[in-house]
Amino acid sequence: MKKTKVHVVPHSHWDREWYFTTSRSKIYLMKDFQDILDILEEKEDFKYFTMDAQASLLDDYLKWRPQDEYRIRDLVQRRRLVIGPWYTQTDQLVISGESIIRNLYYGIDRCNEFGEPMRVGYVPDSFGQSAQMPQIYRGFGIDSSLFWRGVSDDMVDTTEFIWKGSDGSKVLAVQIPFGYYYGGNIPEDDSDLKEYLKDIIGKLKVKASTNNVYFPNGFDQAPIRKNLPDILKKANEIDNENEYEISDIENYIDSVRNERNEFTELKGEFLNAKHMRIHKSIFSSRSDLKIMNNKLENYITNVLEPLLTLSYSLGNEYPHLVIKDIWKLMFENAAHDSIGSCNSDTTNEDVYTRYKQARDLSINLLDLHMRLISTQIKNNNEEITLTVFNGFPEVRNEVVEFDTYIPGQDFVIKNKNGEILNYIIKEKEDITNYILTQTIRLNPSKKIYIPKTVYRAKIALSVKDIPPMGYTQLVFELDTKNKCEIETSNCKEIENKYYKITANKNGSLEILDKEEIHLMVLDIMMPGMDGLEVCRRVREKYNIPILMLSAKTEDMDKIQGIMTGADDYVCKPFNHLELTVRIRALLRRAYFLNTKMQALDNIIRIESMIIDKSKHKVTIDDNEVSLTAREFEILYLLASNRGRVFSTEEIFEKVWKERYYQSNNTVMVHMSRLRDKLEQYMEGNKIIHTVWGVGYKIEK
């Protein structure tokens, strides 16, 4: 009988912080990492050691022991010390996709300085696996993944399977069935070792789909097992059914692939917690830190880096190393324990400090480059300018609110065409003494205007035609008789495309949402107009689901709320999960009923668009859209199946009722014309969305 090959993979799972702080982790890393280097150099039969796939551990260690860099490089290049591909052992579900991608990018980049990193998506302790990971892995040339949490025997009966991502990308996945610490305490006594191997390896063999099993030797912050080669030699002597060998993850996966090429296929995210803890409570724990993370990720990705790119295009140096340091601070906090906030309060203080550092670096870097751009713009030597930036990919017309310094005299603000712009000074404070004693400027040799009086002011300014991913520079003109005059009105209402707001005599505001409302959550005890009265008024015009949320817990209160028109009633204090479930149930019921009603009268309503099947007519804001018969059929097909993606082939065969041929681009042409006609009346808003590589859909 062929022996089962047991791939014993020595490793140390290194949480950089948890109930202990990063400082403690770094101190112990000094000792353990040094021992790893010593043993690998002394014992050739100790073939491999996996350093938890985190390049950050290299940086932590070498900061205090830079003399060992050449030793690490030598062992990595000889594939004795296995590093990468991550920078830190990242979470996958709380942070952004951009953070995950940058984590891999910077991790691989750092590892490449030492040698070839491991090309396996190794995440031994992440609390669930994101559905986008196969796509991300494939983007980095990684075609396999090894993880613990999220998959149970309810989903697949083997440890090896094909994982299909949301976009169709596939990787070979291996689930660690009993955790990364399963083989962390191998006994050394002969009798104990024999019983231990029989039990523990037997359980692994049941789960394996090939004649290879993955046997991790290590645990949290585990020191290297110095005599592991001797123990495995003894294991091979007493176990006739299995062959034990020090291996690494890539060798194990290669062995699996060489033996088998067909596996069960699973798709999507993995959050099954049958045999391991997923810790779903981490999604809401320490929400203050998670909010900071989300705001910073958005700021860095959508504000800072686009503006730095703009600055670079104008000849300024791109600060790569600063950006790398900012992202590394984010990666340290993106680690599964850190962002999960299943930490001690002391550790969470460190997490906050890193966010603060990343935030301060980002804000000041943005400020510097906005100043650099502003001073480089040719402005005919105008003394005082204001540069307004637009980070969106579209022209913007906005009322911009900003804090600035203004001179203590009349002025106007003009655009590049010399047109005077409307503005309002909302607040101002005299800071003359403060500001004139500490002038800071980028060009000290240039003569500048120094006013007699300076105010710190908050200004609301109406700016038009700000170019996409660009800027417009405005000019302050002093000593003018044409200062901006603001028209005043006694009107108590303001209105735009989305809202109509009315000011009441008691100081409260009535806000009418002009866009489609799907559900309303009302508190009964509200100032000015209570929730019951709001519910009555809404019910006069709308049939949307209404949920009452109130501290009034008496039965009559609940009855009154329901009788007024509410569909459900939840008492305070409430369980957030219960509230979420109730809202989803109301939306599901409303969607079902709305769909049935629309089907009965052959009318479909999507935002401001009405599709009338019986009249073969489409209107948007009372404007009739002229569609051909084919265009109408395509639109009706997608609208009556909202949320479903139709391929080009399906659309052609359902609308044209003919067999589809691969070279046929008829659907694409009709879809382009249909979109142009719809978006003409939707102010450019998209109704039909492209799912790249799949087809077309209309969102629910």
XYZ file of C-alpha atoms in Angstrom:
700
model
C 0.000 0.000 0.000
C 1.274 3.426 -0.940
C 2.175 5.552 2.043
C 0.481 8.890 2.668
C 2.951 11.750 2.480
C 2.653 13.993 5.515
C 3.930 17.483 4.692
C 5.103 18.790 8.055
C 5.265 22.579 7.653
C 7.129 24.338 10.514
C 5.851 27.861 11.008
C 5.046 30.542 13.512
C 1.749 32.413 13.325
C 2.796 35.865 14.399
C 0.006 38.165 15.572
C 1.744 41.529 15.643
C -0.701 42.528 18.394
C -3.750 41.083 20.133
C -4.281 41.003 23.899
C -0.618 42.067 23.894
C 0.788 45.173 22.212
C 2.967 45.449 19.119
C 5.870 46.484 21.349
C 5.755 43.190 23.222
C 5.445 41.272 19.946
C 8.524 42.971 18.485
C 10.620 42.229 21.553
C 9.836 38.508 21.455
C 10.300 38.466 17.674
C 13.936 39.491 18.239
C 14.638 36.256 20.096
C 12.515 33.840 18.062
C 13.558 35.086 14.607
C 17.227 34.932 15.592
C 16.743 31.313 16.730
C 15.097 30.488 13.377
C 18.088 31.850 11.462
C 20.535 29.958 13.677
C 18.746 26.600 13.327
C 18.274 26.886 9.541
C 21.964 27.644 9.133
C 23.099 24.881 11.516
C 20.786 22.057 10.403
C 20.556 21.246 6.718
C 17.916 18.605 7.464
C 15.694 21.381 8.825
C 14.728 22.170 5.227
C 12.108 24.929 5.549
C 10.522 27.412 7.920
C 7.491 29.569 7.015
C 7.525 33.028 8.614
C 3.746 33.554 8.524
C 3.761 35.135 5.031
C 4.217 38.683 6.454
C 6.962 40.938 5.120
C 6.303 43.349 8.008
C 8.050 40.884 10.323
C 11.242 41.383 8.309
C 10.994 45.148 8.796
C 10.280 44.766 12.522
C 13.263 42.480 13.025
C 15.792 44.283 10.833
C 15.056 47.654 12.386
C 16.911 46.475 15.490
C 19.135 43.809 13.915
C 20.161 45.179 10.517
C 23.308 43.031 10.611
C 21.199 39.933 9.881
C 19.869 41.156 6.537
C 22.462 39.171 4.565
C 21.557 35.985 6.511
C 17.868 36.392 5.721
C 18.606 37.082 2.056
C 20.761 33.945 1.812
C 18.147 31.673 3.412
C 15.304 33.094 1.316
C 17.235 32.662 -1.909
C 17.957 29.033 -0.967
C 14.208 28.562 -0.226
C 14.929 27.607 3.358
C 13.170 30.602 4.871
C 9.724 31.099 3.299
C 8.428 34.696 3.252
C 5.515 36.630 1.685
C 3.370 37.368 -0.135
C 1.553 39.671 2.350
C 2.832 42.718 4.167
C 0.565 41.917 7.134
C -1.930 39.112 7.704
C -4.865 41.159 6.504
C -8.553 41.008 7.216
C -10.633 40.539 4.064
C -14.143 41.691 4.952
C -13.902 44.897 7.010
C -11.303 46.768 4.973
C -11.443 47.899 1.331
C -10.351 45.931 -1.709
C -7.775 48.635 -2.404
C -6.165 47.969 0.979
C -5.984 44.227 0.281
C -4.423 44.806 -3.138
C -1.878 47.309 -1.792
C -1.048 44.904 1.046
C -0.144 42.219 -1.478
C 1.650 44.688 -3.745
C 3.889 46.151 -1.036
C 4.376 42.745 0.573
C 5.596 41.124 -2.649
C 7.700 44.182 -3.458
C 9.461 44.022 -0.072
C 10.016 40.268 -0.295
C 11.521 40.613 -3.774
C 14.396 42.519 -2.155
C 15.397 39.270 -0.417
C 14.421 36.677 -2.992
C 11.347 34.947 -4.396
C 8.280 35.227 -2.125
C 5.799 32.406 -1.644
C 3.110 32.535 -4.341
C 0.247 31.205 -2.236
C -2.577 33.202 -0.669
C -1.786 32.036 2.849
C -4.227 33.448 5.447
C -4.263 31.078 8.445
C -6.417 33.198 10.755
C -8.512 35.737 8.787
C -12.121 35.742 10.047
C -13.760 34.690 6.791
C -12.775 34.795 3.127
C -13.988 37.452 0.674
C -15.578 36.408 -2.633
C -13.220 38.743 -4.509
C -10.027 37.031 -3.307
C -9.619 34.605 -6.263
C -9.747 37.594 -8.615
C -7.197 39.504 -6.518
C -4.896 36.488 -6.222
C -4.988 35.886 -9.953
C -4.120 39.523 -10.565
C -0.828 38.893 -8.749
C -0.102 35.598 -10.485
C -1.186 33.571 -7.426
C -3.201 30.461 -8.322
C -3.702 28.832 -4.912
C -4.837 29.716 -1.405
C -4.437 28.092 2.013
C -6.688 29.212 4.875
C -8.482 27.997 7.976
C -11.731 29.816 8.720
C -14.978 29.895 6.745
C -15.490 26.451 5.146
C -17.061 23.416 6.796
C -17.965 19.846 5.839
C -21.481 21.120 5.111
C -20.016 22.726 1.993
C -17.353 20.273 0.842
C -16.152 16.939 2.230
C -12.466 17.388 1.326
C -9.832 19.915 2.305
C -8.971 20.664 -1.354
C -11.373 22.320 -3.790
C -11.599 24.920 -6.545
C -12.576 28.376 -5.298
C -14.442 30.470 -7.865
C -14.560 34.195 -7.288
C -17.291 36.718 -8.119
C -15.795 37.463 -11.533
C -15.259 33.805 -12.444
C -11.561 33.648 -11.486
C -10.505 30.302 -10.020
C -7.777 29.179 -7.624
C -6.968 25.875 -5.982
C -7.963 26.291 -2.344
C -6.924 24.204 0.642
C -8.745 24.557 3.939
C -6.769 23.830 7.103
C -9.334 21.548 8.738
C -8.333 21.807 12.405
C -6.460 25.094 12.547
C -2.912 26.277 11.906
C -1.873 25.098 15.418
C -3.010 21.474 14.904
C 0.484 19.982 14.989
C 2.014 22.481 17.356
C 2.717 20.074 20.223
C 4.181 16.841 18.853
C 5.183 14.580 21.779
C 8.709 13.153 21.909
C 8.140 9.973 23.941
C 7.860 6.905 21.658
C 4.580 5.564 22.996
C 2.956 8.995 23.183
C 4.181 9.836 19.690
C 2.732 6.650 18.201
C -0.736 7.207 19.671
C -0.624 10.907 18.807
C 0.201 10.299 15.137
C -2.382 7.544 14.779
C -5.107 9.834 16.051
C -4.175 13.189 14.594
C -2.893 12.114 11.167
C -5.836 9.749 10.823
C -8.240 12.691 11.098
C -6.323 14.608 8.412
C -6.317 11.648 6.010
C -10.107 11.393 6.198
C -10.399 14.994 4.959
C -7.700 14.809 2.245
C -8.646 14.125 -1.388
C -5.121 12.983 -2.334
C -2.325 10.936 -0.807
C -0.905 14.147 0.695
C -1.845 15.821 3.971
C -0.935 19.257 5.288
C 0.385 19.090 8.859
C 1.277 22.534 10.331
C 3.843 22.480 13.115
C 3.501 25.724 15.040
C 1.127 28.088 16.819
C 0.870 31.718 17.940
C 4.327 33.290 18.473
C 5.769 29.767 18.423
C 9.543 29.349 18.726
C 11.171 26.976 16.252
C 11.070 23.289 17.273
C 14.815 22.693 17.124
C 14.691 18.884 17.197
C 11.854 18.526 14.672
C 14.032 16.538 12.188
C 14.825 14.003 14.917
C 11.171 13.677 15.908
C 10.116 13.059 12.295
C 12.886 10.471 11.870
C 11.430 8.637 14.844
C 7.894 9.036 13.405
C 8.963 7.371 10.149
C 10.368 4.455 12.139
C 7.218 3.769 14.170
C 4.552 4.582 11.535
C 4.433 2.225 8.562
C 1.416 3.869 6.898
C 2.706 7.424 6.529
C 5.860 9.175 5.370
C 6.839 12.307 7.315
C 8.895 15.083 5.739
C 9.682 18.707 6.556
C 8.033 20.624 3.726
C 6.599 23.987 2.822
C 3.225 25.130 1.534
C 4.221 25.374 -2.137
C 5.661 21.827 -2.121
C 2.461 20.514 -0.564
C 0.201 22.255 -3.116
C 2.390 21.089 -6.011
C 2.075 17.505 -4.733
C -1.720 17.813 -4.584
C -1.862 19.183 -8.134
C 0.437 16.460 -9.468
C -1.857 13.757 -8.115
C -5.267 15.191 -8.975
C -6.625 17.733 -11.467
C -10.388 17.677 -10.785
C -11.899 19.048 -7.592
C -15.241 20.121 -6.183
C -15.976 23.774 -6.993
C -17.202 26.333 -4.438
C -18.142 29.934 -5.189
C -18.402 33.169 -3.234
C -17.433 34.236 0.263
C -16.796 31.790 3.085
C -18.330 32.594 6.473
C -19.342 29.171 7.750
C -18.371 28.806 11.402
C -19.345 25.209 12.087
C -15.845 24.042 13.066
C -14.087 27.342 13.695
C -14.924 30.771 15.083
C -15.647 33.504 12.539
C -16.153 36.242 15.163
C -18.929 38.068 13.290
C -19.134 40.560 16.134
C -15.910 42.128 14.859
C -17.928 43.836 12.128
C -19.314 46.257 14.711
C -16.817 46.221 17.595
C -14.894 49.455 18.147
C -16.888 51.202 15.435
C -14.898 54.391 16.074
C -11.749 52.706 14.752
C -13.579 51.188 11.801
C -15.026 54.590 10.870
C -11.510 56.067 11.003
C -10.285 53.262 8.759
C -13.050 53.770 6.190
C -12.593 57.544 6.118
C -8.828 57.231 5.730
C -9.021 54.573 3.011
C -11.391 56.831 1.076
C -9.261 59.922 1.694
C -6.004 58.284 0.592
C -7.489 56.521 -2.442
C -9.974 59.086 -3.740
C -8.554 62.417 -2.584
C -4.834 62.276 -1.797
C -3.454 60.010 -4.523
C -5.454 61.567 -7.409
C -4.245 65.032 -6.396
C -0.644 63.804 -6.068
C -0.948 62.389 -9.583
C -2.190 65.776 -10.783
C 0.728 67.441 -9.002
C 3.173 65.007 -10.605
C 1.751 65.794 -14.068
C 2.648 69.440 -13.447
C 6.285 68.602 -12.738
C 6.316 68.009 -8.966
C 7.993 64.929 -7.503
C 5.635 62.101 -6.535
C 6.271 61.226 -2.841
C 6.354 57.427 -3.236
C 8.062 56.705 0.073
C 5.640 58.854 2.057
C 2.673 57.089 0.444
C 4.287 53.733 1.206
C 4.686 54.704 4.880
C 1.061 55.825 5.050
C -0.165 52.552 3.576
C 2.090 50.524 5.877
C 0.455 52.197 8.868
C -2.906 51.215 7.371
C -1.709 47.613 6.783
C -0.616 47.284 10.402
C -4.151 48.212 11.421
C -5.700 46.059 8.669
C -4.358 42.882 10.290
C -7.214 40.531 11.185
C -6.956 41.054 14.934
C -6.245 44.793 14.757
C -9.137 45.938 12.560
C -11.303 43.245 14.123
C -10.776 45.046 17.437
C -10.799 41.760 19.393
C -7.946 43.330 21.324
C -7.092 44.778 24.684
C -7.800 48.466 25.243
C -4.045 49.134 25.311
C -3.644 47.567 21.887
C -6.566 49.551 20.492
C -4.823 52.701 21.691
C -1.893 51.747 19.449
C -4.302 51.150 16.558
C -5.760 54.629 17.055
C -2.278 56.177 17.185
C -1.347 54.640 13.828
C -4.576 55.913 12.262
C -3.809 59.369 13.640
C -0.292 59.247 12.165
C -1.621 58.130 8.771
C -4.286 60.846 8.872
C -1.827 63.619 9.785
C 0.637 62.547 7.101
C -2.125 62.405 4.484
C -3.657 65.782 5.362
C -0.352 67.621 5.411
C 0.903 65.961 2.234
C -2.294 66.993 0.455
C -1.994 70.541 1.806
C 1.607 70.876 0.583
C 0.843 69.670 -2.929
C -2.249 71.855 -3.231
C 0.009 74.780 -2.378
C 2.644 73.627 -4.870
C 0.059 73.376 -7.633
C -1.494 76.719 -6.748
C 1.834 78.573 -6.823
C 2.837 77.038 -10.165
C -0.257 78.220 -12.008
C 0.374 81.216 -14.265
C -1.899 83.904 -12.866
C -0.501 87.196 -14.189
C 1.070 87.896 -10.784
C -2.249 88.223 -9.016
C -1.628 88.820 -5.347
C -4.329 86.676 -3.755
C -5.685 83.568 -5.431
C -7.983 80.716 -4.477
C -7.569 77.325 -6.180
C -10.553 74.971 -6.170
C -9.790 71.300 -6.911
C -12.097 68.657 -8.351
C -11.162 65.043 -7.738
C -14.224 63.653 -9.544
C -14.137 62.422 -13.166
C -16.836 64.902 -14.179
C -17.365 68.661 -14.449
C -18.797 70.057 -11.207
C -20.910 73.076 -10.331
C -20.817 73.424 -6.565
C -21.256 75.683 -3.603
C -17.830 75.274 -1.992
C -17.485 75.929 1.726
C -13.978 76.564 3.050
C -11.973 78.216 5.814
C -9.476 80.866 4.774
C -7.882 84.175 5.687
C -9.325 87.382 4.239
C -8.204 91.023 4.382
C -10.159 93.479 6.423
C -11.578 95.341 3.432
C -14.025 94.869 0.609
C -13.176 92.359 -2.091
C -14.679 90.388 -4.923
C -13.858 86.889 -6.165
C -13.536 86.447 -9.932
C -13.086 83.413 -12.181
C -10.629 83.173 -15.077
C -13.132 84.925 -17.369
C -13.361 87.916 -15.041
C -16.887 87.063 -13.892
C -17.761 87.991 -10.299
C -18.823 84.978 -8.227
C -21.410 84.987 -5.465
C -20.184 84.284 -1.977
C -21.331 84.530 1.638
C -19.061 85.142 4.630
C -20.688 82.815 7.179
C -18.256 83.459 10.042
C -15.218 85.634 10.653
C -12.751 86.275 13.478
C -10.093 89.008 13.765
C -6.677 87.296 14.043
C -4.469 90.133 12.802
C -1.954 89.989 15.639
C -1.586 86.226 15.352
C -1.205 85.889 11.597
C 1.076 88.862 10.898
C 3.644 87.643 13.407
C 4.120 84.248 11.759
C 3.791 84.508 8.014
C 4.582 81.223 6.227
C 5.139 81.167 2.485
C 6.644 78.939 -0.167
C 8.612 81.713 -1.859
C 10.217 84.014 0.766
C 11.956 86.126 -1.893
C 8.676 87.228 -3.458
C 7.113 90.489 -2.367
C 3.668 89.844 -1.056
C 0.652 91.902 -0.086
C 0.473 92.403 3.680
C -2.921 93.685 4.865
C -3.496 95.828 7.905
C -6.278 93.581 9.205
C -6.709 89.819 8.762
C -9.777 87.703 9.503
C -10.144 83.931 9.724
C -13.363 83.326 7.818
C -15.728 80.590 6.691
C -16.927 81.321 3.171
C -19.564 79.677 1.006
C -18.732 80.261 -2.665
C -20.627 79.317 -5.815
C -18.196 77.899 -8.411
C -19.095 76.604 -11.866
C -17.385 74.446 -14.474
C -14.625 72.942 -12.324
C -12.843 70.577 -14.744
C -12.840 66.830 -14.031
C -9.714 65.661 -12.181
C -8.489 69.220 -12.314
C -8.770 72.652 -10.787
C -9.821 76.217 -11.388
C -8.039 79.245 -9.957
C -9.977 82.265 -8.752
C -8.726 85.748 -7.902
C -9.437 88.016 -4.913
C -9.629 91.675 -5.986
C -9.246 94.335 -3.255
C -10.319 97.969 -2.969
C -13.235 97.515 -5.296
C -16.563 99.221 -5.409
C -18.112 96.122 -6.968
C -18.202 94.001 -3.863
C -20.536 91.047 -3.969
C -24.110 91.872 -3.037
C -26.145 88.952 -1.736
C -29.830 88.906 -2.540
C -32.061 88.231 0.437
C -35.507 86.730 0.420
C -38.314 85.974 2.844
C -38.840 82.619 1.179
C -38.988 79.750 3.677
C -38.321 77.023 1.115
C -35.239 75.846 -0.768
C -35.319 73.157 -3.396
C -33.032 71.196 -5.741
C -33.282 67.995 -7.771
C -33.240 65.761 -4.712
C -34.840 67.640 -1.787
C -37.401 70.301 -0.911
C -36.823 71.856 2.532
C -39.345 74.085 4.327
C -38.528 76.035 7.495
C -41.385 75.993 10.060
C -42.146 78.815 12.511
C -41.107 76.630 15.469
C -37.612 76.188 14.008
C -38.116 72.628 12.734
C -37.572 71.624 9.112
C -39.752 69.660 6.744
C -37.665 67.724 4.233
C -39.264 66.068 1.223
C -37.086 63.515 -0.516
C -37.945 63.856 -4.208
C -36.115 60.708 -5.217
C -37.682 57.265 -4.839
C -38.038 56.287 -1.149
C -37.891 52.557 -0.430
C -38.483 52.535 3.347
C -38.927 54.974 6.248
C -37.804 54.544 9.882
C -39.623 56.927 12.236
C -39.162 57.829 15.877
C -42.395 58.853 17.580
C -40.899 61.465 19.884
C -39.539 64.060 17.457
C -39.550 67.889 17.876
C -42.063 69.989 15.957
C -43.928 67.085 14.381
C -44.050 63.678 16.043
C -43.598 60.408 14.180
C -47.311 59.564 14.248
C -48.197 62.763 12.391
C -45.363 62.197 9.875
C -46.699 58.667 9.334
C -50.230 60.005 8.701
C -48.982 62.527 6.136
C -46.802 59.998 4.358
C -49.691 57.544 4.127
C -51.793 60.193 2.368
C -49.410 60.118 -0.619
C -47.123 57.077 -0.410
C -47.404 53.333 0.099
C -43.820 52.719 1.248
C -42.958 50.459 4.222
C -42.799 52.361 7.540
C -41.100 51.070 10.702
C -41.755 52.825 14.028
C -38.768 53.011 16.371
C -39.692 54.335 19.783
C -39.008 54.298 23.511
C -42.784 54.052 24.066
C -43.308 50.413 24.973
C -46.928 50.235 26.100
C -49.313 48.050 24.091
C -51.525 51.050 23.250
C -48.514 52.910 21.871
C -47.749 50.000 19.569
C -51.400 49.696 18.518
C -51.605 53.423 17.810
C -48.451 53.258 15.689
C -49.745 50.348 13.632
C -53.227 51.907 13.286
C -51.663 55.164 12.089
C -50.075 53.334 9.166
C -46.821 51.773 10.351
C -45.973 48.300 9.078
C -43.839 47.328 12.071
C -42.969 48.628 15.544
C -39.642 48.200 17.398
C -39.095 49.326 20.981
C -35.973 50.992 22.358
C -33.473 49.769 23.399
C -33.274 47.441 20.443
C -30.971 44.783 19.043
C -29.260 46.119 15.904
C -29.365 42.709 14.245
C -33.114 42.403 14.868
C -33.696 45.880 13.426
C -31.677 44.964 10.319
C -33.644 41.736 9.852
C -36.992 43.537 10.222
C -35.990 46.221 7.696
C -34.894 43.587 5.203
C -38.163 41.705 5.673
C -40.202 44.867 5.013
C -38.169 45.690 1.907
C -38.476 42.112 0.632
C -42.252 42.146 1.140
C -42.618 45.554 -0.494
C -40.510 44.543 -3.467
C -42.531 41.343 -3.930
C -45.885 43.147 -3.751
C -44.682 45.959 -6.006
C -43.433 43.457 -8.551
C -46.750 41.585 -8.509
C -48.764 44.788 -8.911
C -46.573 45.938 -11.749
C -46.919 42.575 -13.438
C -50.703 42.781 -13.192
C -50.989 46.150 -14.913
C -47.942 45.649 -17.178
C -46.377 48.823 -15.783
C -42.834 48.984 -14.378
C -41.543 52.030 -12.502
C -37.823 52.637 -12.075
C -36.942 55.980 -10.470
C -38.603 58.586 -12.743
C -39.055 56.144 -15.651
C -42.385 54.414 -16.391
C -42.480 51.428 -18.774
C -46.011 50.646 -19.989
C -46.111 47.239 -21.677
C -49.708 47.486 -22.869
C -49.140 50.854 -24.574
C -45.576 50.002 -25.623
C -44.565 53.365 -24.159
C -41.666 54.658 -22.033
C -41.738 58.017 -20.237
C -39.142 59.751 -18.058
C -40.347 62.763 -16.041
C -43.391 62.916 -18.367
C -41.097 62.981 -21.424
C -41.869 60.189 -23.863
C -38.775 58.288 -25.009
C -38.929 57.196 -28.626
C -37.778 53.555 -28.770
C -37.815 51.000 -31.539
C -39.626 47.714 -30.958
C -36.337 45.883 -30.283
C -35.076 48.577 -27.897
C -38.351 48.427 -25.958
C -38.203 44.632 -25.687
C -34.624 44.755 -24.395
C -35.551 47.381 -21.797
C -38.664 45.492 -20.679
C -36.717 42.223 -20.387
C -34.113 43.789 -18.074
C -36.646 45.876 -16.117
C -38.940 42.941 -15.397
C -35.998 40.934 -14.058
C -34.180 43.591 -12.018
C -30.966 42.402 -10.440
C -30.499 39.513 -12.872
C -27.624 39.649 -15.356
C -28.502 38.714 -18.945
C -25.748 37.700 -21.339
C -25.613 39.000 -24.890
C -26.637 35.558 -26.105
C -29.701 35.437 -23.803
C -30.880 38.900 -24.812
C -30.564 38.092 -28.515
C -32.380 34.783 -28.285
C -35.208 36.172 -26.092
C -35.762 39.408 -28.060
C -34.937 38.337 -31.633
C -36.056 34.723 -31.000
C -33.229 33.459 -33.191
C -30.090 31.453 -32.538
C -27.128 33.594 -31.484
C -23.858 33.505 -33.424
C -20.593 34.498 -31.755
C -19.692 37.246 -34.206
C -23.088 38.882 -33.843
C -22.800 42.420 -32.348
C -26.452 43.337 -32.856
C -27.238 43.439 -29.136
C -24.294 45.710 -28.383
C -25.395 48.218 -31.050
C -29.002 48.246 -29.835
C -27.864 48.510 -26.203
C -25.704 51.542 -27.009
C -28.613 53.326 -28.748
C -31.013 52.431 -25.933
C -28.667 53.817 -23.283
C -28.139 57.055 -25.198
C -31.893 57.610 -25.453
C -32.543 56.904 -21.779
C -29.619 58.873 -20.406
C -30.665 61.897 -22.471
C -33.605 62.288 -20.091
C -31.886 60.913 -16.960
C -29.222 63.647 -16.821
C -26.552 61.078 -17.595
C -27.587 58.684 -14.806
C -27.186 55.050 -15.816
C -30.177 52.719 -15.748
C -28.623 49.769 -17.561
C -25.343 48.557 -16.086
C -22.639 46.450 -17.738
C -21.268 43.509 -15.790
C -17.962 43.117 -17.612
C -17.429 39.721 -19.121
C -20.957 38.607 -18.188
C -23.714 40.825 -19.615
C -26.211 43.556 -18.709
C -28.632 44.258 -15.857
C -30.833 46.858 -14.177
C -30.184 47.122 -10.438
C -32.939 46.277 -7.978
